[in-house]
Short mmCIF file of C-alpha atoms in Angstrom, two decimals:
data_model
loop_
_atom_site.label_atom_id
_atom_site.label_comp_id
_atom_site.label_asym_id
_atom_site.label_seq_id
_atom_site.Cartn_x
_atom_site.Cartn_y
_atom_site.Cartn_z
CA MET A 1 49.95 -22.07 51.67
CA ARG A 2 49.24 -18.75 50.05
CA GLU A 3 45.72 -18.21 48.78
CA ARG A 4 46.68 -15.14 46.71
CA VAL A 5 49.57 -14.89 44.26
CA GLU A 6 50.71 -11.86 42.27
CA VAL A 7 51.07 -12.75 38.61
CA SER A 8 52.15 -9.47 37.07
CA SER A 9 51.16 -5.86 37.06
CA GLY A 10 47.38 -5.88 37.22
CA LEU A 11 46.91 -9.69 37.44
CA ARG A 12 46.77 -12.05 40.38
CA LEU A 13 45.59 -15.50 41.40
CA ARG A 14 43.18 -15.95 44.29
CA ARG A 15 41.11 -18.82 45.61
CA TRP A 16 37.66 -19.16 44.17
CA THR A 17 34.82 -18.05 46.46
CA PRO A 18 31.06 -18.71 46.44
CA ALA A 19 30.59 -15.10 45.26
CA ASP A 20 32.18 -16.10 41.92
CA ALA A 21 29.20 -18.23 40.83
CA GLY A 22 27.95 -15.64 38.35
CA ALA A 23 31.40 -15.26 36.77
CA VAL A 24 31.75 -19.04 36.47
CA LEU A 25 28.33 -19.35 34.84
CA ALA A 26 29.20 -16.60 32.38
CA ALA A 27 32.52 -18.25 31.50
CA PHE A 28 30.89 -21.61 30.87
CA ALA A 29 28.22 -20.07 28.63
CA GLU A 30 30.71 -20.26 25.76
CA PRO A 31 30.12 -23.55 23.85
CA VAL A 32 33.80 -24.58 23.77
CA MET A 33 33.83 -24.54 27.59
CA SER A 34 31.59 -27.62 27.75
CA ARG A 35 34.72 -29.84 27.78
CA GLN A 36 36.17 -28.07 30.83
CA SER A 37 33.83 -29.67 33.38
CA ALA A 38 32.48 -33.16 33.99
CA GLU A 39 29.05 -31.68 34.70
CA PRO A 40 27.57 -29.06 32.36
CA VAL A 41 27.74 -25.64 34.05
CA VAL A 42 24.60 -24.10 32.57
CA THR A 43 22.74 -22.96 35.71
CA LEU A 44 23.67 -21.00 38.81
CA PRO A 45 23.30 -24.10 41.02
CA ALA A 46 25.71 -25.97 38.72
CA ALA A 47 28.19 -23.09 38.98
CA ARG A 48 27.90 -23.25 42.77
CA ARG A 49 28.56 -27.00 42.68
CA TRP A 50 31.62 -26.40 40.46
CA LEU A 51 32.93 -23.91 43.03
CA ALA A 52 32.11 -26.21 45.96
CA SER A 53 34.10 -28.99 44.30
CA ARG A 54 37.13 -26.67 44.00
CA THR A 55 36.84 -25.89 47.72
CA GLU A 56 36.50 -29.57 48.68
CA GLN A 57 39.59 -30.49 46.65
CA TRP A 58 41.62 -27.67 48.22
CA ASP A 59 40.55 -28.61 51.76
CA ALA A 60 41.46 -32.27 51.08
CA GLY A 61 44.84 -31.32 49.56
CA ALA A 62 43.85 -33.09 46.33
CA GLY A 63 43.78 -30.03 44.08
CA PHE A 64 44.34 -26.30 44.23
CA ALA A 65 42.28 -24.00 42.00
CA PHE A 66 42.67 -20.28 41.53
CA ALA A 67 40.68 -17.61 39.77
CA VAL A 68 42.86 -15.36 37.61
CA VAL A 69 41.62 -11.82 38.24
CA ASP A 70 42.51 -8.28 37.22
CA GLY A 71 43.07 -5.30 39.48
CA ALA A 72 39.30 -4.79 39.81
CA ASP A 73 38.87 -8.45 40.84
CA VAL A 74 37.14 -9.35 37.57
CA VAL A 75 37.51 -13.06 36.77
CA LEU A 76 39.57 -13.56 33.61
CA GLY A 77 40.27 -17.26 33.91
CA HIS A 78 41.13 -20.30 35.97
CA VAL A 79 44.35 -22.19 36.72
CA ALA A 80 44.63 -25.25 38.89
CA VAL A 81 46.93 -27.99 40.03
CA GLY A 82 44.87 -31.17 40.39
CA ALA A 83 45.42 -34.90 40.70
CA VAL A 84 48.00 -34.14 43.38
CA ASP A 85 50.08 -37.19 44.28
CA ARG A 86 52.02 -36.51 47.47
CA ARG A 87 53.89 -39.81 47.28
CA HIS A 88 55.56 -38.77 44.03
CA GLY A 89 55.24 -34.98 44.35
CA THR A 90 53.29 -34.58 41.12
CA GLY A 91 50.27 -32.64 39.90
CA TRP A 92 48.27 -31.93 36.74
CA VAL A 93 47.85 -28.35 35.57
CA SER A 94 44.58 -27.28 33.93
CA TYR A 95 43.40 -23.88 32.81
CA TRP A 96 40.90 -21.81 30.88
CA THR A 97 40.20 -18.16 30.21
CA THR A 98 37.12 -16.15 29.51
CA ALA A 99 36.61 -15.14 25.89
CA ALA A 100 37.27 -11.48 26.69
CA ALA A 101 40.62 -12.27 28.32
CA ARG A 102 42.22 -14.15 25.44
CA GLY A 103 45.31 -12.73 23.79
CA ARG A 104 46.28 -10.72 26.87
CA GLY A 105 48.86 -13.04 28.46
CA VAL A 106 46.42 -14.22 31.13
CA ALA A 107 46.97 -17.85 30.19
CA SER A 108 50.75 -18.02 30.22
CA GLY A 109 51.05 -15.67 33.20
CA GLY A 110 48.58 -17.68 35.24
CA CYS A 111 50.30 -20.96 34.38
CA ARG A 112 53.75 -19.64 35.29
CA ALA A 113 52.40 -18.32 38.60
CA VAL A 114 50.55 -21.50 39.54
CA ALA A 115 53.62 -23.60 38.69
CA ALA A 116 55.83 -21.48 40.92
CA TRP A 117 53.20 -21.70 43.67
CA ALA A 118 52.97 -25.51 43.31
CA PHE A 119 56.73 -25.89 43.71
CA GLU A 120 57.17 -23.34 46.50
CA ASP A 121 53.96 -23.65 48.53
CA ALA A 122 52.60 -27.12 47.78
CA GLY A 123 56.05 -28.76 47.69
CA LEU A 124 55.49 -30.54 44.39
CA PHE A 125 58.34 -31.59 42.12
CA ARG A 126 56.76 -32.39 38.75
CA LEU A 127 53.81 -30.78 36.98
CA GLU A 128 52.20 -32.12 33.84
CA LEU A 129 49.64 -30.80 31.41
CA GLY A 130 48.26 -31.93 28.09
CA HIS A 131 46.39 -30.55 25.13
CA ARG A 132 44.85 -31.92 21.98
CA VAL A 133 47.35 -31.67 19.13
CA ASP A 134 44.80 -29.64 17.18
CA ASN A 135 44.96 -26.87 19.81
CA PRO A 136 48.09 -24.84 18.97
CA ALA A 137 47.02 -21.94 21.21
CA SER A 138 47.16 -24.16 24.29
CA CYS A 139 50.54 -25.47 23.17
CA ALA A 140 51.83 -21.89 22.94
CA VAL A 141 50.61 -21.22 26.49
CA ALA A 142 52.29 -24.37 27.83
CA ARG A 143 55.59 -23.50 26.19
CA ALA A 144 55.43 -19.86 27.29
CA ALA A 145 54.82 -21.07 30.87
CA GLY A 146 57.99 -23.19 30.73
CA PHE A 147 56.40 -26.63 30.20
CA ALA A 148 58.63 -28.75 27.94
CA VAL A 149 57.13 -31.14 25.40
CA GLU A 150 57.62 -34.77 26.41
CA GLY A 151 55.68 -36.65 23.77
CA VAL A 152 52.34 -37.52 22.25
CA GLN A 153 49.72 -39.77 23.81
CA ARG A 154 48.04 -41.35 20.81
CA ARG A 155 44.24 -41.12 20.55
CA LYS A 156 43.91 -40.51 24.26
CA LEU A 157 40.68 -38.50 24.29
CA GLU A 158 37.32 -38.93 22.62
CA TYR A 159 34.92 -36.06 21.98
CA ASP A 160 31.76 -36.49 19.93
CA GLY A 161 32.93 -39.82 18.54
CA VAL A 162 36.33 -38.52 17.40
CA ARG A 163 39.58 -39.58 19.09
CA TYR A 164 42.38 -37.04 19.55
CA ASP A 165 46.10 -37.31 20.17
CA VAL A 166 47.32 -35.37 23.20
CA GLU A 167 50.67 -33.66 23.49
CA LEU A 168 52.12 -34.02 27.00
CA HIS A 169 54.18 -31.24 28.59
CA ALA A 170 55.95 -31.19 31.95
CA ARG A 171 57.81 -28.79 34.19
CA LEU A 172 60.09 -29.74 37.08
CA ALA A 173 60.97 -27.83 40.20
CA THR A 174 64.63 -28.16 39.14
CA ASP A 175 64.14 -26.69 35.67
CA SER A 176 65.76 -23.32 35.10
CA GLY A 177 63.63 -20.18 35.18
CA SER A 178 61.88 -18.01 37.69
CA GLY A 179 60.15 -19.59 40.66
CA GLY A 180 61.91 -22.91 40.24
CA GLY A 181 60.04 -23.65 37.05
CA GLY A 182 60.97 -24.29 33.47
CA PRO A 183 62.64 -21.98 31.01
CA ALA A 184 60.91 -18.65 30.80
CA GLU A 185 59.61 -17.79 27.35
CA ALA A 186 57.96 -14.69 26.07
CA GLY A 187 54.48 -14.74 24.70
CA GLY A 188 51.21 -16.12 25.89
CA GLY A 189 47.59 -15.37 25.39
CA GLY A 190 45.27 -17.24 23.12
CA PRO A 191 42.53 -19.61 24.19
CA LEU A 192 43.41 -21.13 27.49
CA ARG A 193 42.64 -24.83 27.49
CA SER A 194 44.14 -27.94 28.93
CA VAL A 195 42.95 -31.49 28.91
CA PRO A 196 41.38 -32.40 32.30
CA ALA A 197 43.41 -34.74 34.44
CA PRO A 198 42.87 -38.34 33.32
#
């Protein structure tokens, strides 16, 4: 399986490395990022553990995480296919971007690229992702990356004592569009968030 994927001019996906600990720590310094990891990533050792977990999942075939980087190899975000179920050929897409990268198409481009990679390299058939219904930016990213809306999961998540509905999106290897994914749509950018795999 490829460990590097061209996204577009000036953007690519690559596997995370231990050298990315500082970039991960900086990304998680933003308060809204606290929901993107089971363990708070507020120290360099925590960032290293976050990276080690991505490596362990990749090596076990349970999840595949990529850094989204620019031409100078600066980390702009993260896209991953986790909760891989080989029996059914499914996976769960998650993503985030750094604050500085928002509004530049990093989100939608990364999601399109990781979906194509999951179908072509990992041999998956169905990818899912979800976002809180109060997060229209993430919805725009999902749609721009070819993920069709399938429905709403009522009050699925709880943060700070408040329950949120989650809109579920999916993309199939047989959907039309480039790379075997869903319909290609223009647009992208905005805060890159997806609900972690349940």
